[in-house]
Amino acid sequence: MDLIHEMTEKGVTERSFTLDRRQEPVPGLLWTPEGATGPRPLVLIGHGGTQHKRVPNILSLARRLVRHEGHAVVAIDLPHHGDRIPAEERDLPREERRRRLGRRVFGGEARSTTDQAVADWKAVLDAAQGLPEVGTGPVGYWGVSMGTHFGVPLVAAEPRIHAAVLGLFGWAEGPRLAGFDTLARSITVPLLFLVQWDDEVAAREHAMRLFDLFGSADKCLHANPGRHVEIPMRERDAAEEFFARHLGQAVAAAA
């Protein structure tokens, strides 16, 4: 992990990094309490479709987990997003970029994209836990919408993940999500699942079906009125409390 730039504000140290990978470098951000030493819980945050590692909702959740709970947090640009958008595609019209992204995430390239995302997360987790200020404490995952699309296979495949917040995603029969139901059934860690009641992207009945598939004995569904991108702020409080309960609390950074 090549740590590139560091800044500290209000007790939170943010470092940008690049992790060398065979297919392409993985850019990311690591947040830890200022002056952190010793092992602590680590939360991985997966962004949504067309987003990137530094969107406001990720920054807000990451900083509060560091400040309030003393956790470490990592976010990366997932394949074909953020700094990983091919240079020749960055000036394309928005709809064309969305069309290409849809093909890569849900179309003919979906399997290879998912495999790459899961492998990237595993490599980043290895590297982060190798840092003395992070260590091999318990790990959580937060990711909704596309963060759940990639998060379900990651949580299913990664035994180091002890708890997960997922949502804004659903399951229905068909080739588009072939095998996704089997992965969901294999997940047994504590789970918080978010549903937007008026979601125009993930149909409510499909989201309920996915929640029912998860094999976790300890799972909770939070449903809120509103559209896909209208998750209420109180769900950040809920995520923080969820991770504190299931991952524990390190020595908190400055309030």
PDB file of C-alpha atoms in Angstrom:
ATOM      1  CA  MET A   1       0.000   0.000   0.000  1.00  0.00           C
ATOM      2  CA  ASP A   2       1.581   3.241  -1.191  1.00  0.00           C
ATOM      3  CA  LEU A   3       0.391   6.053   1.113  1.00  0.00           C
ATOM      4  CA  ILE A   4       0.354   9.211  -0.998  1.00  0.00           C
ATOM      5  CA  HIS A   5      -1.079  12.136   0.963  1.00  0.00           C
ATOM      6  CA  GLU A   6      -2.043  12.736   4.585  1.00  0.00           C
ATOM      7  CA  MET A   7      -4.165  15.358   6.322  1.00  0.00           C
ATOM      8  CA  THR A   8      -5.604  15.595   9.852  1.00  0.00           C
ATOM      9  CA  GLU A   9      -8.698  17.513  10.872  1.00  0.00           C
ATOM     10  CA  LYS A  10     -10.687  17.392  14.125  1.00  0.00           C
ATOM     11  CA  GLY A  11      -8.981  14.237  15.325  1.00  0.00           C
ATOM     12  CA  VAL A  12      -9.331  12.301  12.069  1.00  0.00           C
ATOM     13  CA  THR A  13      -6.326  11.466   9.891  1.00  0.00           C
ATOM     14  CA  GLU A  14      -7.155  10.862   6.229  1.00  0.00           C
ATOM     15  CA  ARG A  15      -4.606   9.243   3.932  1.00  0.00           C
ATOM     16  CA  SER A  16      -4.969   8.595   0.234  1.00  0.00           C
ATOM     17  CA  PHE A  17      -3.282   5.482  -1.094  1.00  0.00           C
ATOM     18  CA  THR A  18      -2.750   3.341  -4.148  1.00  0.00           C
ATOM     19  CA  LEU A  19      -2.522  -0.425  -3.955  1.00  0.00           C
ATOM     20  CA  ASP A  20      -0.668  -2.123  -6.795  1.00  0.00           C
ATOM     21  CA  ARG A  21      -2.748  -4.879  -8.381  1.00  0.00           C
ATOM     22  CA  ARG A  22      -2.131  -7.110 -11.379  1.00  0.00           C
ATOM     23  CA  GLN A  23      -5.009  -5.735 -13.463  1.00  0.00           C
ATOM     24  CA  GLU A  24      -4.724  -2.075 -12.419  1.00  0.00           C
ATOM     25  CA  PRO A  25      -3.826   0.017  -9.336  1.00  0.00           C
ATOM     26  CA  VAL A  26      -6.596   0.469  -6.765  1.00  0.00           C
ATOM     27  CA  PRO A  27      -6.922   4.034  -5.382  1.00  0.00           C
ATOM     28  CA  GLY A  28      -8.425   4.464  -1.934  1.00  0.00           C
ATOM     29  CA  LEU A  29      -8.733   6.440   1.280  1.00  0.00           C
ATOM     30  CA  LEU A  30      -7.919   5.353   4.826  1.00  0.00           C
ATOM     31  CA  TRP A  31      -9.256   7.167   7.893  1.00  0.00           C
ATOM     32  CA  THR A  32      -7.900   6.567  11.412  1.00  0.00           C
ATOM     33  CA  PRO A  33      -7.935   8.472  14.704  1.00  0.00           C
ATOM     34  CA  GLU A  34      -5.150  11.027  14.972  1.00  0.00           C
ATOM     35  CA  GLY A  35      -2.066   9.355  16.451  1.00  0.00           C
ATOM     36  CA  ALA A  36      -3.711   5.907  16.388  1.00  0.00           C
ATOM     37  CA  THR A  37      -1.698   2.908  17.576  1.00  0.00           C
ATOM     38  CA  GLY A  38      -2.607  -0.719  18.084  1.00  0.00           C
ATOM     39  CA  PRO A  39      -5.385  -2.881  16.600  1.00  0.00           C
ATOM     40  CA  ARG A  40      -8.934  -1.551  16.193  1.00  0.00           C
ATOM     41  CA  PRO A  41     -12.148  -2.394  14.349  1.00  0.00           C
ATOM     42  CA  LEU A  42     -12.066  -1.651  10.622  1.00  0.00           C
ATOM     43  CA  VAL A  43     -15.064  -0.777   8.433  1.00  0.00           C
ATOM     44  CA  LEU A  44     -14.962  -1.124   4.636  1.00  0.00           C
ATOM     45  CA  ILE A  45     -17.293   1.250   2.766  1.00  0.00           C
ATOM     46  CA  GLY A  46     -18.434   0.464  -0.771  1.00  0.00           C
ATOM     47  CA  HIS A  47     -19.837   3.340  -2.835  1.00  0.00           C
ATOM     48  CA  GLY A  48     -22.869   3.268  -5.131  1.00  0.00           C
ATOM     49  CA  GLY A  49     -23.044   3.201  -8.917  1.00  0.00           C
ATOM     50  CA  THR A  50     -21.535   6.238 -10.718  1.00  0.00           C
ATOM     51  CA  GLN A  51     -20.076   7.400  -7.362  1.00  0.00           C
ATOM     52  CA  HIS A  52     -16.537   7.251  -5.984  1.00  0.00           C
ATOM     53  CA  LYS A  53     -14.570   6.870  -2.757  1.00  0.00           C
ATOM     54  CA  ARG A  54     -14.962  10.483  -1.600  1.00  0.00           C
ATOM     55  CA  VAL A  55     -18.650  11.254  -2.013  1.00  0.00           C
ATOM     56  CA  PRO A  56     -20.204  13.176   0.919  1.00  0.00           C
ATOM     57  CA  ASN A  57     -22.120  10.270   2.484  1.00  0.00           C
ATOM     58  CA  ILE A  58     -18.942   8.172   2.668  1.00  0.00           C
ATOM     59  CA  LEU A  59     -16.932  11.032   4.160  1.00  0.00           C
ATOM     60  CA  SER A  60     -19.600  11.690   6.783  1.00  0.00           C
ATOM     61  CA  LEU A  61     -19.954   8.056   7.872  1.00  0.00           C
ATOM     62  CA  ALA A  62     -16.195   7.451   7.853  1.00  0.00           C
ATOM     63  CA  ARG A  63     -15.409  10.486   9.998  1.00  0.00           C
ATOM     64  CA  ARG A  64     -18.091   9.769  12.578  1.00  0.00           C
ATOM     65  CA  LEU A  65     -16.980   6.128  12.950  1.00  0.00           C
ATOM     66  CA  VAL A  66     -13.426   7.349  13.557  1.00  0.00           C
ATOM     67  CA  ARG A  67     -14.366  10.191  15.919  1.00  0.00           C
ATOM     68  CA  HIS A  68     -17.074   8.459  17.929  1.00  0.00           C
ATOM     69  CA  GLU A  69     -15.959   4.810  17.939  1.00  0.00           C
ATOM     70  CA  GLY A  70     -12.201   4.926  17.276  1.00  0.00           C
ATOM     71  CA  HIS A  71     -12.630   2.690  14.234  1.00  0.00           C
ATOM     72  CA  ALA A  72     -10.467   2.696  11.114  1.00  0.00           C
ATOM     73  CA  VAL A  73     -12.328   3.070   7.802  1.00  0.00           C
ATOM     74  CA  VAL A  74     -11.342   2.318   4.196  1.00  0.00           C
ATOM     75  CA  ALA A  75     -13.064   3.259   0.930  1.00  0.00           C
ATOM     76  CA  ILE A  76     -11.832   2.496  -2.592  1.00  0.00           C
ATOM     77  CA  ASP A  77     -12.809   3.406  -6.124  1.00  0.00           C
ATOM     78  CA  LEU A  78     -14.529   0.273  -7.378  1.00  0.00           C
ATOM     79  CA  PRO A  79     -13.852  -0.961 -10.939  1.00  0.00           C
ATOM     80  CA  HIS A  80     -14.804   1.571 -13.661  1.00  0.00           C
ATOM     81  CA  HIS A  81     -15.498   4.338 -11.104  1.00  0.00           C
ATOM     82  CA  GLY A  82     -13.743   7.429  -9.807  1.00  0.00           C
ATOM     83  CA  ASP A  83     -10.058   7.470 -10.690  1.00  0.00           C
ATOM     84  CA  ARG A  84     -10.536   4.103 -12.422  1.00  0.00           C
ATOM     85  CA  ILE A  85     -12.709   5.462 -15.233  1.00  0.00           C
ATOM     86  CA  PRO A  86     -10.680   4.969 -18.432  1.00  0.00           C
ATOM     87  CA  ALA A  87      -9.216   8.291 -19.606  1.00  0.00           C
ATOM     88  CA  GLU A  88     -10.815   7.930 -23.034  1.00  0.00           C
ATOM     89  CA  GLU A  89     -14.291   7.681 -21.436  1.00  0.00           C
ATOM     90  CA  ARG A  90     -14.204  10.613 -19.050  1.00  0.00           C
ATOM     91  CA  ASP A  91     -15.474  13.141 -21.591  1.00  0.00           C
ATOM     92  CA  LEU A  92     -18.238  10.936 -22.977  1.00  0.00           C
ATOM     93  CA  PRO A  93     -21.853  12.090 -22.527  1.00  0.00           C
ATOM     94  CA  ARG A  94     -23.297  11.036 -19.175  1.00  0.00           C
ATOM     95  CA  GLU A  95     -25.838   8.632 -20.663  1.00  0.00           C
ATOM     96  CA  GLU A  96     -23.186   6.859 -22.724  1.00  0.00           C
ATOM     97  CA  ARG A  97     -21.023   6.418 -19.641  1.00  0.00           C
ATOM     98  CA  ARG A  98     -24.032   5.023 -17.762  1.00  0.00           C
ATOM     99  CA  ARG A  99     -24.758   2.589 -20.600  1.00  0.00           C
ATOM    100  CA  ARG A 100     -21.199   1.272 -20.590  1.00  0.00           C
ATOM    101  CA  LEU A 101     -21.200   1.040 -16.806  1.00  0.00           C
ATOM    102  CA  GLY A 102     -24.452  -0.930 -16.852  1.00  0.00           C
ATOM    103  CA  ARG A 103     -22.953  -3.450 -19.263  1.00  0.00           C
ATOM    104  CA  ARG A 104     -19.892  -3.881 -17.052  1.00  0.00           C
ATOM    105  CA  VAL A 105     -21.783  -4.218 -13.779  1.00  0.00           C
ATOM    106  CA  PHE A 106     -24.936  -6.072 -14.873  1.00  0.00           C
ATOM    107  CA  GLY A 107     -24.373  -7.116 -18.486  1.00  0.00           C
ATOM    108  CA  GLY A 108     -21.929  -9.327 -20.301  1.00  0.00           C
ATOM    109  CA  GLU A 109     -18.932  -8.206 -18.226  1.00  0.00           C
ATOM    110  CA  ALA A 110     -20.689  -8.501 -14.845  1.00  0.00           C
ATOM    111  CA  ARG A 111     -18.945 -11.653 -13.607  1.00  0.00           C
ATOM    112  CA  SER A 112     -15.441 -10.384 -14.302  1.00  0.00           C
ATOM    113  CA  THR A 113     -16.240  -6.972 -12.768  1.00  0.00           C
ATOM    114  CA  THR A 114     -17.623  -8.573  -9.605  1.00  0.00           C
ATOM    115  CA  ASP A 115     -14.654 -10.932  -9.333  1.00  0.00           C
ATOM    116  CA  GLN A 116     -12.300  -7.971  -9.691  1.00  0.00           C
ATOM    117  CA  ALA A 117     -14.155  -5.915  -7.060  1.00  0.00           C
ATOM    118  CA  VAL A 118     -14.084  -8.765  -4.530  1.00  0.00           C
ATOM    119  CA  ALA A 119     -10.396  -9.478  -5.178  1.00  0.00           C
ATOM    120  CA  ASP A 120      -9.551  -5.781  -4.861  1.00  0.00           C
ATOM    121  CA  TRP A 121     -11.362  -5.540  -1.514  1.00  0.00           C
ATOM    122  CA  LYS A 122      -9.579  -8.627  -0.201  1.00  0.00           C
ATOM    123  CA  ALA A 123      -6.183  -7.213  -1.197  1.00  0.00           C
ATOM    124  CA  VAL A 124      -6.991  -3.831   0.361  1.00  0.00           C
ATOM    125  CA  LEU A 125      -8.133  -5.548   3.565  1.00  0.00           C
ATOM    126  CA  ASP A 126      -4.861  -7.490   3.698  1.00  0.00           C
ATOM    127  CA  ALA A 127      -2.859  -4.293   3.269  1.00  0.00           C
ATOM    128  CA  ALA A 128      -4.869  -2.241   5.772  1.00  0.00           C
ATOM    129  CA  GLN A 129      -4.653  -4.905   8.463  1.00  0.00           C
ATOM    130  CA  GLY A 130      -0.896  -4.961   7.937  1.00  0.00           C
ATOM    131  CA  LEU A 131      -0.671  -1.385   9.235  1.00  0.00           C
ATOM    132  CA  PRO A 132       0.131  -1.148  12.971  1.00  0.00           C
ATOM    133  CA  GLU A 133      -2.518   1.533  13.543  1.00  0.00           C
ATOM    134  CA  VAL A 134      -5.206  -0.770  12.112  1.00  0.00           C
ATOM    135  CA  GLY A 135      -4.154  -4.330  12.889  1.00  0.00           C
ATOM    136  CA  THR A 136      -6.299  -7.458  12.760  1.00  0.00           C
ATOM    137  CA  GLY A 137      -9.340  -6.355  14.726  1.00  0.00           C
ATOM    138  CA  PRO A 138     -12.935  -7.205  13.729  1.00  0.00           C
ATOM    139  CA  VAL A 139     -14.098  -6.011  10.302  1.00  0.00           C
ATOM    140  CA  GLY A 140     -17.424  -4.597   9.120  1.00  0.00           C
ATOM    141  CA  TYR A 141     -18.790  -3.730   5.679  1.00  0.00           C
ATOM    142  CA  TRP A 142     -21.162  -0.905   4.665  1.00  0.00           C
ATOM    143  CA  GLY A 143     -22.461  -0.622   1.108  1.00  0.00           C
ATOM    144  CA  VAL A 144     -25.870   0.092  -0.435  1.00  0.00           C
ATOM    145  CA  SER A 145     -27.129  -0.057  -4.027  1.00  0.00           C
ATOM    146  CA  MET A 146     -24.077  -1.089  -6.099  1.00  0.00           C
ATOM    147  CA  GLY A 147     -22.262  -1.361  -2.774  1.00  0.00           C
ATOM    148  CA  THR A 148     -24.616  -4.267  -2.034  1.00  0.00           C
ATOM    149  CA  HIS A 149     -24.276  -5.735  -5.525  1.00  0.00           C
ATOM    150  CA  PHE A 150     -20.540  -6.128  -4.885  1.00  0.00           C
ATOM    151  CA  GLY A 151     -20.907  -6.400  -1.103  1.00  0.00           C
ATOM    152  CA  VAL A 152     -22.957  -9.611  -1.024  1.00  0.00           C
ATOM    153  CA  PRO A 153     -20.309 -11.698  -2.839  1.00  0.00           C
ATOM    154  CA  LEU A 154     -17.598 -10.031  -0.744  1.00  0.00           C
ATOM    155  CA  VAL A 155     -19.265 -10.723   2.618  1.00  0.00           C
ATOM    156  CA  ALA A 156     -20.065 -14.271   1.486  1.00  0.00           C
ATOM    157  CA  ALA A 157     -16.420 -14.897   0.539  1.00  0.00           C
ATOM    158  CA  GLU A 158     -14.568 -13.043   3.317  1.00  0.00           C
ATOM    159  CA  PRO A 159     -14.582 -14.698   6.773  1.00  0.00           C
ATOM    160  CA  ARG A 160     -12.917 -11.664   8.365  1.00  0.00           C
ATOM    161  CA  ILE A 161     -16.111  -9.617   7.939  1.00  0.00           C
ATOM    162  CA  HIS A 162     -18.119  -9.853  11.164  1.00  0.00           C
ATOM    163  CA  ALA A 163     -21.108  -7.576  10.397  1.00  0.00           C
ATOM    164  CA  ALA A 164     -22.606  -5.768   7.397  1.00  0.00           C
ATOM    165  CA  VAL A 165     -24.952  -2.925   6.495  1.00  0.00           C
ATOM    166  CA  LEU A 166     -26.522  -3.491   3.068  1.00  0.00           C
ATOM    167  CA  GLY A 167     -29.587  -2.300   1.170  1.00  0.00           C
ATOM    168  CA  LEU A 168     -31.173  -0.415  -1.733  1.00  0.00           C
ATOM    169  CA  PHE A 169     -30.879  -3.606  -3.749  1.00  0.00           C
ATOM    170  CA  GLY A 170     -33.104  -6.581  -4.483  1.00  0.00           C
ATOM    171  CA  TRP A 171     -33.235 -10.041  -5.972  1.00  0.00           C
ATOM    172  CA  ALA A 172     -35.473 -11.566  -8.620  1.00  0.00           C
ATOM    173  CA  GLU A 173     -35.281 -14.722 -10.719  1.00  0.00           C
ATOM    174  CA  GLY A 174     -33.367 -14.361 -13.964  1.00  0.00           C
ATOM    175  CA  PRO A 175     -29.881 -14.453 -15.519  1.00  0.00           C
ATOM    176  CA  ARG A 176     -29.015 -10.919 -14.393  1.00  0.00           C
ATOM    177  CA  LEU A 177     -28.449 -12.054 -10.787  1.00  0.00           C
ATOM    178  CA  ALA A 178     -27.866 -15.771 -11.288  1.00  0.00           C
ATOM    179  CA  GLY A 179     -26.357 -17.258  -8.131  1.00  0.00           C
ATOM    180  CA  PHE A 180     -26.908 -14.106  -6.072  1.00  0.00           C
ATOM    181  CA  ASP A 181     -29.589 -15.879  -4.019  1.00  0.00           C
ATOM    182  CA  THR A 182     -27.149 -18.646  -3.100  1.00  0.00           C
ATOM    183  CA  LEU A 183     -24.577 -16.103  -1.970  1.00  0.00           C
ATOM    184  CA  ALA A 184     -27.174 -14.291   0.142  1.00  0.00           C
ATOM    185  CA  ARG A 185     -28.213 -17.538   1.852  1.00  0.00           C
ATOM    186  CA  SER A 186     -24.574 -18.221   2.768  1.00  0.00           C
ATOM    187  CA  ILE A 187     -24.261 -14.930   4.695  1.00  0.00           C
ATOM    188  CA  THR A 188     -24.760 -15.512   8.422  1.00  0.00           C
ATOM    189  CA  VAL A 189     -23.132 -12.444  10.013  1.00  0.00           C
ATOM    190  CA  PRO A 190     -25.274  -9.808  11.803  1.00  0.00           C
ATOM    191  CA  LEU A 191     -26.973  -7.684   9.174  1.00  0.00           C
ATOM    192  CA  LEU A 192     -28.724  -4.312   8.936  1.00  0.00           C
ATOM    193  CA  PHE A 193     -30.663  -3.916   5.677  1.00  0.00           C
ATOM    194  CA  LEU A 194     -31.991  -0.576   4.364  1.00  0.00           C
ATOM    195  CA  VAL A 195     -35.059  -0.183   2.146  1.00  0.00           C
ATOM    196  CA  GLN A 196     -36.446   2.992   0.605  1.00  0.00           C
ATOM    197  CA  TRP A 197     -40.195   2.470   0.344  1.00  0.00           C
ATOM    198  CA  ASP A 198     -40.568   4.512  -2.856  1.00  0.00           C
ATOM    199  CA  ASP A 199     -37.323   3.296  -4.464  1.00  0.00           C
ATOM    200  CA  GLU A 200     -37.470   3.755  -8.244  1.00  0.00           C
ATOM    201  CA  VAL A 201     -34.293   1.678  -8.806  1.00  0.00           C
ATOM    202  CA  ALA A 202     -34.608  -1.321  -6.478  1.00  0.00           C
ATOM    203  CA  ALA A 203     -38.237  -2.511  -6.400  1.00  0.00           C
ATOM    204  CA  ARG A 204     -39.602  -2.835  -2.870  1.00  0.00           C
ATOM    205  CA  GLU A 205     -40.764  -6.430  -3.339  1.00  0.00           C
ATOM    206  CA  HIS A 206     -37.340  -7.451  -4.687  1.00  0.00           C
ATOM    207  CA  ALA A 207     -35.585  -5.822  -1.728  1.00  0.00           C
ATOM    208  CA  MET A 208     -37.866  -7.686   0.689  1.00  0.00           C
ATOM    209  CA  ARG A 209     -37.134 -10.920  -1.143  1.00  0.00           C
ATOM    210  CA  LEU A 210     -33.390 -10.387  -0.820  1.00  0.00           C
ATOM    211  CA  PHE A 211     -33.699  -9.628   2.897  1.00  0.00           C
ATOM    212  CA  ASP A 212     -35.619 -12.856   3.372  1.00  0.00           C
ATOM    213  CA  LEU A 213     -32.870 -14.826   1.605  1.00  0.00           C
ATOM    214  CA  PHE A 214     -30.049 -13.816   3.947  1.00  0.00           C
ATOM    215  CA  GLY A 215     -29.026 -16.649   6.238  1.00  0.00           C
ATOM    216  CA  SER A 216     -28.292 -14.394   9.208  1.00  0.00           C
ATOM    217  CA  ALA A 217     -30.137 -15.215  12.417  1.00  0.00           C
ATOM    218  CA  ASP A 218     -29.459 -11.652  13.582  1.00  0.00           C
ATOM    219  CA  LYS A 219     -30.834  -9.417  10.828  1.00  0.00           C
ATOM    220  CA  CYS A 220     -32.866  -6.227  10.934  1.00  0.00           C
ATOM    221  CA  LEU A 221     -34.671  -4.289   8.186  1.00  0.00           C
ATOM    222  CA  HIS A 222     -35.081  -0.498   8.309  1.00  0.00           C
ATOM    223  CA  ALA A 223     -37.667   0.826   5.824  1.00  0.00           C
ATOM    224  CA  ASN A 224     -38.020   4.558   5.234  1.00  0.00           C
ATOM    225  CA  PRO A 225     -40.251   6.595   2.925  1.00  0.00           C
ATOM    226  CA  GLY A 226     -38.525   8.169  -0.050  1.00  0.00           C
ATOM    227  CA  ARG A 227     -36.714   7.466  -3.269  1.00  0.00           C
ATOM    228  CA  HIS A 228     -33.448   5.647  -3.933  1.00  0.00           C
ATOM    229  CA  VAL A 229     -31.066   8.422  -2.896  1.00  0.00           C
ATOM    230  CA  GLU A 230     -33.141   9.720   0.022  1.00  0.00           C
ATOM    231  CA  ILE A 231     -31.869   7.596   2.921  1.00  0.00           C
ATOM    232  CA  PRO A 232     -32.540   9.694   6.045  1.00  0.00           C
ATOM    233  CA  MET A 233     -29.636  10.941   8.135  1.00  0.00           C
ATOM    234  CA  ARG A 234     -30.793   8.849  11.112  1.00  0.00           C
ATOM    235  CA  GLU A 235     -29.594   5.747   9.279  1.00  0.00           C
ATOM    236  CA  ARG A 236     -26.023   6.960   9.780  1.00  0.00           C
ATOM    237  CA  ASP A 237     -26.723   6.933  13.512  1.00  0.00           C
ATOM    238  CA  ALA A 238     -28.132   3.430  13.138  1.00  0.00           C
ATOM    239  CA  ALA A 239     -25.071   2.224  11.210  1.00  0.00           C
ATOM    240  CA  GLU A 240     -22.724   3.660  13.817  1.00  0.00           C
ATOM    241  CA  GLU A 241     -24.631   1.998  16.662  1.00  0.00           C
ATOM    242  CA  PHE A 242     -24.759  -1.278  14.713  1.00  0.00           C
ATOM    243  CA  PHE A 243     -20.995  -1.374  14.154  1.00  0.00           C
ATOM    244  CA  ALA A 244     -20.247  -0.325  17.737  1.00  0.00           C
ATOM    245  CA  ARG A 245     -22.431  -3.183  18.996  1.00  0.00           C
ATOM    246  CA  HIS A 246     -21.016  -5.871  16.702  1.00  0.00           C
ATOM    247  CA  LEU A 247     -17.395  -4.773  16.233  1.00  0.00           C
ATOM    248  CA  GLY A 248     -16.736  -3.139  19.583  1.00  0.00           C
ATOM    249  CA  GLN A 249     -15.297   0.264  20.303  1.00  0.00           C
ATOM    250  CA  ALA A 250     -11.667   1.339  20.219  1.00  0.00           C
ATOM    251  CA  VAL A 251     -10.296   4.246  22.232  1.00  0.00           C
ATOM    252  CA  ALA A 252     -12.178   7.158  20.640  1.00  0.00           C
ATOM    253  CA  ALA A 253     -10.405   9.964  18.898  1.00  0.00           C
ATOM    254  CA  ALA A 254     -11.065  13.564  19.823  1.00  0.00           C
ATOM    255  CA  ALA A 255     -14.781  14.334  19.862  1.00  0.00           C
TER     256      ALA A 255
END
